[in-house]
Coordinates of C-alpha atoms in Angstrom, one line a residue:
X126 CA 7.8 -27.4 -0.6
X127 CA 7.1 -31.0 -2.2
X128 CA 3.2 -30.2 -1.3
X129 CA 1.3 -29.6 -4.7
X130 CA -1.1 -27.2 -3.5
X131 CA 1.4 -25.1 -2.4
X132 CA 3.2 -25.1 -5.6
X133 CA 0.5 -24.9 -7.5
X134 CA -0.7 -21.5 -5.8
X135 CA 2.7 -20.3 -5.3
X136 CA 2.5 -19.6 -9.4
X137 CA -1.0 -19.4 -9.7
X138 CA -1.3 -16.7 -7.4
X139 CA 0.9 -14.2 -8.8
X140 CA -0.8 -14.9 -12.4
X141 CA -4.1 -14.4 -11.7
X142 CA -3.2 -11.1 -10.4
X143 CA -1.6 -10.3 -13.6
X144 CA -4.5 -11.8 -15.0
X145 CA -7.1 -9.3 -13.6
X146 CA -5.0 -6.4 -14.6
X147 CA -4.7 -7.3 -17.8
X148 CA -8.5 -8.1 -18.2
X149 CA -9.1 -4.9 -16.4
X150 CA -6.8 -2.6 -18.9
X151 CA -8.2 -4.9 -22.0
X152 CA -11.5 -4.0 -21.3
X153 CA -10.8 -0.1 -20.3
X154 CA -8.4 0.2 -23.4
X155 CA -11.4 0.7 -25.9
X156 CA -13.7 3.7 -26.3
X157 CA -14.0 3.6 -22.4
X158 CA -9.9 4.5 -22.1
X159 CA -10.4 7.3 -25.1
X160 CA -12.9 9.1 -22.7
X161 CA -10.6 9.4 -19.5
X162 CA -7.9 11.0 -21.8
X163 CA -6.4 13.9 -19.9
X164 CA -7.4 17.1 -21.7
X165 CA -4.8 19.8 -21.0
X166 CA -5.2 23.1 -21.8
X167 CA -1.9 25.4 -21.8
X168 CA -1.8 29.5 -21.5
X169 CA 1.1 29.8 -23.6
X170 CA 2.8 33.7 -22.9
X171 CA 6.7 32.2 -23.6
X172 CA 5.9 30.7 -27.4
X173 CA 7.1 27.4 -26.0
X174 CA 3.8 25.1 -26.9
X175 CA 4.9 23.5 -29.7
X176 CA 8.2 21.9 -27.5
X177 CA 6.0 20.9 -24.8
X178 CA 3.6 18.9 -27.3
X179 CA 6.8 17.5 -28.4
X180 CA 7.6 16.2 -25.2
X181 CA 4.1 14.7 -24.3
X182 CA 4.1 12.7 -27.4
X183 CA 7.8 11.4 -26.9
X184 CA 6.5 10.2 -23.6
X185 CA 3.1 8.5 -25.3
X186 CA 1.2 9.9 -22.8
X187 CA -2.6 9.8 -22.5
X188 CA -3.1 13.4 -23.2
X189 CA -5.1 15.7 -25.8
X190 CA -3.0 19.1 -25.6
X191 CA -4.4 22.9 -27.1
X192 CA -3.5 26.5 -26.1
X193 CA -6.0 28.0 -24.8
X194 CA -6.4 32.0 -23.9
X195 CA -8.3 31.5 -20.8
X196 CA -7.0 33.4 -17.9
X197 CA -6.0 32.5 -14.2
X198 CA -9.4 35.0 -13.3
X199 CA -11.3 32.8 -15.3
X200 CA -10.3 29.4 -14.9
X201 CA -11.8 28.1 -11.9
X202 CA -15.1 28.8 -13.8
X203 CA -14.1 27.0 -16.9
X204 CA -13.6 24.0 -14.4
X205 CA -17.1 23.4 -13.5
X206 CA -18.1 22.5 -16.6
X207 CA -15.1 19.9 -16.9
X208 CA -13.7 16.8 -16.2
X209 CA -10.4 15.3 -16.6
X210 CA -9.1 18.9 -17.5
X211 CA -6.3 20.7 -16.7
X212 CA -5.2 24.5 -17.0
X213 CA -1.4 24.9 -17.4
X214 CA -0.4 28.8 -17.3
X215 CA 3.3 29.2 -18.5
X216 CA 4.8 32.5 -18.7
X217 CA 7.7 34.9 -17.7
X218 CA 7.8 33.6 -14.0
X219 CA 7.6 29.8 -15.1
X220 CA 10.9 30.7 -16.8
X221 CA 12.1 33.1 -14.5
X222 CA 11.4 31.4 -11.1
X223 CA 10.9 27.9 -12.4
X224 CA 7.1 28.1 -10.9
X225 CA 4.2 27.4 -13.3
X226 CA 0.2 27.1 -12.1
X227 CA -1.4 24.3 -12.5
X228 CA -5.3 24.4 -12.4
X229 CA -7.1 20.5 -12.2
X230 CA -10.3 19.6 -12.7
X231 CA -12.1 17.4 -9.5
X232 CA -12.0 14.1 -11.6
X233 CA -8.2 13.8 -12.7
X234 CA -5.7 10.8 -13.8
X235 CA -4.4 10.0 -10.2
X236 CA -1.2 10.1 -12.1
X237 CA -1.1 13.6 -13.8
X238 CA 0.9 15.4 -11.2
X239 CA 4.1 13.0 -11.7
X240 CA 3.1 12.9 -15.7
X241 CA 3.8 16.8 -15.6
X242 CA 7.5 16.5 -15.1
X243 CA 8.2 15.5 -18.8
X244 CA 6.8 19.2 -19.4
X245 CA 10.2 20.1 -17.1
X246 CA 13.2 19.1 -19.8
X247 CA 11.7 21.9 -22.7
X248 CA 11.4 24.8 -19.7
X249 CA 14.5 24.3 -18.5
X250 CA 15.9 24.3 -21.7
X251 CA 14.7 27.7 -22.7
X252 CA 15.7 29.0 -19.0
X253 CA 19.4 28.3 -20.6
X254 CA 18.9 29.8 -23.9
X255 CA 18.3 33.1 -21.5
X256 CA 21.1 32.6 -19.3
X257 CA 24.5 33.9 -19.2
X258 CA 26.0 30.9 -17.6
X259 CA 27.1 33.1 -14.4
X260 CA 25.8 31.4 -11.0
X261 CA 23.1 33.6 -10.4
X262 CA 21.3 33.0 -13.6
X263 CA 22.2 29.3 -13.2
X264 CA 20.2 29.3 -10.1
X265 CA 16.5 29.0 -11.9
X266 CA 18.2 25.8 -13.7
X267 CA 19.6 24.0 -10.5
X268 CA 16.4 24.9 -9.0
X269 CA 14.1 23.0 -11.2
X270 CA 10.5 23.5 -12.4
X271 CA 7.9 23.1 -9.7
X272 CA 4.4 22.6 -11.2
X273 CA 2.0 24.4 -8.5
X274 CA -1.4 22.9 -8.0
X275 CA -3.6 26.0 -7.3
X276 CA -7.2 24.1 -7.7
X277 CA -9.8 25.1 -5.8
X278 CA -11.9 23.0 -4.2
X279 CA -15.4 22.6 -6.1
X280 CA -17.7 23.8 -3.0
X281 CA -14.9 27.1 -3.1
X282 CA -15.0 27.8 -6.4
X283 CA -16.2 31.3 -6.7
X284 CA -14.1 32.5 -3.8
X285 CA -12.2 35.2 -3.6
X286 CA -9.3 33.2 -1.6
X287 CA -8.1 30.1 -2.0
X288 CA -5.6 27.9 -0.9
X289 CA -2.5 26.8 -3.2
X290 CA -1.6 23.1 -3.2
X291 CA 2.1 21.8 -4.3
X292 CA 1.5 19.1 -7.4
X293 CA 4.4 17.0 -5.3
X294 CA 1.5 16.2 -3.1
X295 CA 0.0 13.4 -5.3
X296 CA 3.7 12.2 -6.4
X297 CA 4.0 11.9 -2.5
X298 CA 1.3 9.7 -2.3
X299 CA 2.5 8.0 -4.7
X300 CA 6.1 7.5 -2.7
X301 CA 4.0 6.3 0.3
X302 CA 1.8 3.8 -1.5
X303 CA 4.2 1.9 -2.9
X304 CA 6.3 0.7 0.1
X305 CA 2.8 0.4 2.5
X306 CA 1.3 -1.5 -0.5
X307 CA 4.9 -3.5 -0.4
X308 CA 4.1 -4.2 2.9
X309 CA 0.5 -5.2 3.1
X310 CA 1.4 -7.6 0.4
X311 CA 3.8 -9.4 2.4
X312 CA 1.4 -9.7 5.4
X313 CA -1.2 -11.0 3.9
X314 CA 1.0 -13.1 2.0
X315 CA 2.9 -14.8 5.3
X316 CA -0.6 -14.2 7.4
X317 CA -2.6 -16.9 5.1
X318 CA 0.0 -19.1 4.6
X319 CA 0.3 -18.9 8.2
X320 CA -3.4 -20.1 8.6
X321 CA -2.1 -23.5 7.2
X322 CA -1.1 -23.8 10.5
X323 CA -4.4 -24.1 11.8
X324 CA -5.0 -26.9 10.0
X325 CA -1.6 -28.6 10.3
X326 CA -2.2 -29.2 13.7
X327 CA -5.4 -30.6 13.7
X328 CA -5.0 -32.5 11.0
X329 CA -1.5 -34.3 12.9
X330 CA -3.7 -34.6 15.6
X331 CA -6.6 -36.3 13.0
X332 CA -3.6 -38.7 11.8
X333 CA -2.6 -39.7 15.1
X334 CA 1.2 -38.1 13.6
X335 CA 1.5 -36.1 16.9
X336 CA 2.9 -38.5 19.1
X337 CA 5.3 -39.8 17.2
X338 CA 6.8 -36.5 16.2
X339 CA 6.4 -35.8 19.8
X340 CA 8.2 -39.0 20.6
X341 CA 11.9 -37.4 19.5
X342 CA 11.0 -33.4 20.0
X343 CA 9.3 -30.8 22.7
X344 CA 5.6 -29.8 22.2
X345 CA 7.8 -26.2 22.2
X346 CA 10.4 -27.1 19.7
X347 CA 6.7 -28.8 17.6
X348 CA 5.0 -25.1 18.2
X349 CA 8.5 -23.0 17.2
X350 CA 8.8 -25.4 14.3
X351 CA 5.7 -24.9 12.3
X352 CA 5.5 -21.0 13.1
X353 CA 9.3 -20.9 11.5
X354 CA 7.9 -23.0 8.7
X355 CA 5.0 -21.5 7.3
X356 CA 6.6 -17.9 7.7
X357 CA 9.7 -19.3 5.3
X358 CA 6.9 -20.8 2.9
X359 CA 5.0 -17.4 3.2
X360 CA 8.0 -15.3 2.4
X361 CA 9.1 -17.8 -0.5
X362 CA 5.0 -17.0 -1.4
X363 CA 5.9 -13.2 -1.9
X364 CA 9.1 -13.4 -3.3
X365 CA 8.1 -15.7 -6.2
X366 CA 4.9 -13.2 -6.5
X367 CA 7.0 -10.0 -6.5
X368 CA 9.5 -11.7 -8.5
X369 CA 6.4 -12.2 -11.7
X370 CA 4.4 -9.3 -10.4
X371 CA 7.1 -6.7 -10.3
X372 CA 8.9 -6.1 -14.1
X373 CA 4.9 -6.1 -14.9
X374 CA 3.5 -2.8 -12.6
X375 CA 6.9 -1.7 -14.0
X376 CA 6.0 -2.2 -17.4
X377 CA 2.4 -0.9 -16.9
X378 CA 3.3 2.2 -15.0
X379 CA 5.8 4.5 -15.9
X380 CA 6.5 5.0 -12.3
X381 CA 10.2 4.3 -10.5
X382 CA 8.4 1.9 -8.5
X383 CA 12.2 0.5 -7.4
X384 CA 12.9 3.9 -5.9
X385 CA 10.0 4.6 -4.2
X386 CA 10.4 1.2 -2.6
X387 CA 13.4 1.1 -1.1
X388 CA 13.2 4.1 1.7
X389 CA 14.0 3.5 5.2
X390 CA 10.5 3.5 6.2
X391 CA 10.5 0.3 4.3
X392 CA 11.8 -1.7 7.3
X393 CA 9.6 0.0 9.5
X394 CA 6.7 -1.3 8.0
X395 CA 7.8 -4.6 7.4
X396 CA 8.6 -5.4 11.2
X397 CA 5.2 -4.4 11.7
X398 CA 4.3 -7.2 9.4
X399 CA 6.8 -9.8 10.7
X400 CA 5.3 -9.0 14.2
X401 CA 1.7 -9.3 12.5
X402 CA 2.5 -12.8 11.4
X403 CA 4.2 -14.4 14.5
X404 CA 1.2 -12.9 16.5
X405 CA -1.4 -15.0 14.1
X406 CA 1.2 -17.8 13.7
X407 CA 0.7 -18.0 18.0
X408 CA -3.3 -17.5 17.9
X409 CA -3.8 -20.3 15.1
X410 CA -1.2 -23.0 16.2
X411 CA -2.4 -22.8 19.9
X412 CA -6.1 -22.8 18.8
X413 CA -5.6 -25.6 15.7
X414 CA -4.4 -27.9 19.0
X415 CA -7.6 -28.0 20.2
X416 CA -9.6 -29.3 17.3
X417 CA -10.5 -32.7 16.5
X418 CA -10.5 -31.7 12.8
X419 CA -10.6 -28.5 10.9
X420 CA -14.5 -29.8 9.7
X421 CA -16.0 -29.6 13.1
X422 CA -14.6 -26.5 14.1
X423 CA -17.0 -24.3 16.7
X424 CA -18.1 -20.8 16.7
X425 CA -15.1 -20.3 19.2
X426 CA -12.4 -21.6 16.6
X427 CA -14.5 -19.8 14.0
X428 CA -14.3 -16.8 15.1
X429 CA -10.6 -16.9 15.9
X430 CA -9.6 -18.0 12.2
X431 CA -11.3 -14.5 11.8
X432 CA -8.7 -12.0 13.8
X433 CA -6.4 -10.8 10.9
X434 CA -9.4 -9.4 9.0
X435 CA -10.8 -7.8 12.3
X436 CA -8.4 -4.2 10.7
X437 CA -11.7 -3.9 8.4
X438 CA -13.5 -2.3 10.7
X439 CA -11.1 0.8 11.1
X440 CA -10.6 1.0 7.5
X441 CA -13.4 3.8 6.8
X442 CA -12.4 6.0 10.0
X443 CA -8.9 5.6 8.6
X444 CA -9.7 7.0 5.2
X445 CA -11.7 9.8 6.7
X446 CA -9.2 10.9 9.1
X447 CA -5.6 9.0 9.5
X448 CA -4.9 10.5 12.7
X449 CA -8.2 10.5 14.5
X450 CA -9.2 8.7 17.4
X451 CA -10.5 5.6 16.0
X452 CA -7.0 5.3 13.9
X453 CA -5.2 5.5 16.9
X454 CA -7.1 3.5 19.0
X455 CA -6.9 0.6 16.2
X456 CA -2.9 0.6 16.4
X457 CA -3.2 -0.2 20.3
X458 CA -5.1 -3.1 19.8
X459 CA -2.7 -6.2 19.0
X460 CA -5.0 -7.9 16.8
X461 CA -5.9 -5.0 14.1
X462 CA -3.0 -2.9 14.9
X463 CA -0.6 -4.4 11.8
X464 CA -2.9 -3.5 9.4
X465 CA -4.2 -0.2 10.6
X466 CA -0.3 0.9 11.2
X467 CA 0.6 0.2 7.5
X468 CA -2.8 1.6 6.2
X469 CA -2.3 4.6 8.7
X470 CA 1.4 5.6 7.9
X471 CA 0.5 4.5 4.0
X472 CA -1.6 7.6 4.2
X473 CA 0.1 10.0 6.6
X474 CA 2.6 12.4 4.8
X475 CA 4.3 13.1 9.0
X476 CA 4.3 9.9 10.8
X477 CA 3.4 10.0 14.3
X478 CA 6.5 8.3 15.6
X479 CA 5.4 7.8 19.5
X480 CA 2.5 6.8 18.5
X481 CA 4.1 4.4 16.6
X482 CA 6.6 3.2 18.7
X483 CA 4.3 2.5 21.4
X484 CA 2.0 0.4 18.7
X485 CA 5.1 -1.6 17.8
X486 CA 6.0 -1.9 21.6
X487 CA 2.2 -3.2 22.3
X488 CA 3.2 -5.6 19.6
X489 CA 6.4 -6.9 20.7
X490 CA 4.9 -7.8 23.8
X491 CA 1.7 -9.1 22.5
X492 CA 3.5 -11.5 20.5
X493 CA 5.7 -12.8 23.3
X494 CA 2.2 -12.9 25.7
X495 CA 0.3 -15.2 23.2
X496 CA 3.3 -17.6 22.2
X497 CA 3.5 -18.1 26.2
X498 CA -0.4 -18.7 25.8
X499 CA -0.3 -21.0 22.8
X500 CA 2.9 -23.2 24.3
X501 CA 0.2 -23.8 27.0
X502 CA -2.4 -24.5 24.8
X503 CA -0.5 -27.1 22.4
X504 CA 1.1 -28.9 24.8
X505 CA -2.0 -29.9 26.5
X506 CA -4.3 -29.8 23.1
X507 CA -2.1 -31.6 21.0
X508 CA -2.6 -34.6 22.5
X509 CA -6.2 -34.5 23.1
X510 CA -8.5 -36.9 20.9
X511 CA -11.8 -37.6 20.5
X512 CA -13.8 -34.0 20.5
X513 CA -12.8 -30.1 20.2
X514 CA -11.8 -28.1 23.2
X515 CA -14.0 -25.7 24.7
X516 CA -13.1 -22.5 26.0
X517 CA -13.7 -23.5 29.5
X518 CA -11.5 -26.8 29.3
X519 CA -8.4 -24.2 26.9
X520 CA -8.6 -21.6 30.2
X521 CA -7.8 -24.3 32.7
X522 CA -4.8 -25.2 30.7
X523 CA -3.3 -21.7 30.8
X524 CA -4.0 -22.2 34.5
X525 CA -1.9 -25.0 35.3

């Protein structure tokens, strides 16, 4: 903690991140923000426009709202010719049933469908200007207002059939993204200040330093030490940048980002991450034994420092299909499956919960394989001077 260069990027971090967003909404606020403005059109059969303008402003959203009297037959070939557009079509069964249609354009505000719920407070309150107070007619009220996303696909457009999409879909998303992006964060976080290790042991090694610690302490207890270490310094890393980072994506989304993080598949996906770490932590202490000094690593050590981004390779099969083949073959493998689980289950609405267990499983056991490995590998490499291990000389150690 008394280490300058940690300090330093244990506040620097969080504010350049806070610094590109910024930059990025300063130069998108201009003319360039004006043109992405949500344009949304509402079919208005209940006289209730005026109240749901109302609401929009209150709200200051991003939104340039007109009746309109094009019809659901129509609609899909209004959308075409449009972007950022969206059809709202309110009538007797949006009061009745609490069920209005909602018609989107292919380029829409990833946002919109959790936006539409400040239309919900001026329907509801003309469902109770109708209503009796008895239970039955209460039961619209309780029920809420579901906006129903009944876009068509561009390529289907013209169709005679189509099929209807809940608006809770994106909000969903939106529920899964933030704890998997919670996550991640942490990973990567605790993973790269993990990679310190890498060089803490070479550099002991460098400064002669390893036999005297060793002189009062196991080459084990050494190994246990620094993994424990840099994982508290990575997690003190993520707190301080949540800590900064957080009120901010509050105040720059009007999202309940506090909600949507803490669900119970929050823990899920952060074991995966602690497990993610303490395999790394294993890889790089073991292997940081072995050098000389960090500056004359070889392709061997190279490529090892290069493991927790190995995930990228999955990452466009993953997009394209979350369950396929690829996707699930990525969460066997121990050194990508961390980040292809949160990106997988980030994406899934259904998580595949055997599959997932078994990946975790894989982990568990993958961890406690290569701390066996590395307690070999330090013991032996840590006290080696004068040259870098090769790969021959580390596999005779795990021999002994």
């Amino acid at each position: 903690m008394k280490n300058k260069t940690y300090l330093i990027g244990l506040l620097s971090t969080p504010i350049i991140f806070i610094a590109f967003m910024f930059l990025g909404s300063l130069f998108g606020s201009s003319s360039t923000y004006d043109e992405r403005m949500t344009h949304v059109l509402v079919n208005d059969q209940v006289g209730i426009f005026t109240e749901l303008e109302a609401a929009a402003n209150e709200s200051d959203l991003n939104w340039d709202m007109a009746q309109t009297d094009v019809t659901e037959a129509e609609v899909l070939a209004e959308l075409t010719t449009k972007e950022d557009t969206a059809f709202l079509f309110i009538n007797e069964r949006g009061i009745n049933e609490g069920l209005v249609s909602v018609y989107t354009s292919e380029e829409i505000d990833v946002f919109f469908h959790n936006q539409l719920q400040v239309l919900a407070a001026p329907i509801q309150a003309m469902q109770l200007q109708k209503l009796d107070l008895s239970v039955e007619e209460l039961a619209p009220f309780l029920r809420g207002v579901t906006f129903m996303d009944e876009t068509i696909a561009e390529e289907e457009i013209g169709a005679t059939e189509g099929e209807e999409l809940e608006a809770s879909d994106s909000g969903n998303f939106i529920e899964r993204l933030v704890p998997g992006a919670f996550a991640g964060f942490i990973m990567i976080s605790i993973v790269f200040t993990g990679m310190a290790i890498f060089q803490s042991a070479s550099q002991e090694k460098k400064d002669k330093l390893a036999e005297i610690i060793l002189s009062s302490i196991t080459p084990s207890e050494l190994m246990q030490g620094k993994i424990v270490g840099y994982f508290v310094l990575g997690v003190i890393q993520s707190i301080v940048s949540i800590i900064i980072v957080l009120p901010f994506l509050i105040g720059r989304y009007d999202l309940p980002i506090i909600e949507y993080l803490f669900v119970p598949e929050l823990v899920v996906l952060l074991t995966i991450s602690v497990l993610g770490f303490l395999l790394f932590a294993a890889i790089f202490v073991g292997i940081g034994a072995t050098m000389e000094d960090i500056g004359t690593a070889g392709n061997f050590q190279g490529m090892v420092m290069m493991l927790p981004f190995s995930p990228a390779i999955f990452i466009a099969p993953i997009l394209n299909d979350p369950s396929g083949l690829f996707a699930q073959i990525g969460s066997y493998i121990p050194f990508t499956s961390p980040g292809v689980l949160i990106l997988r289950l980030t994406l899934l609405e259904e998580w595949p919960w055997m599959e997932v267990i078994i990946a975790i499983a894989i982990l568990i056991l993958s961890v406690w394989f290569f701390m066996k490995l590395a307690g070999k590998i330090f013991k032996v490499g840590i006290l080696l001077y004068g040259k870098n291990a090769t790969p021959g000389e580390i596999i005779k150690w795990l021999r002994v």
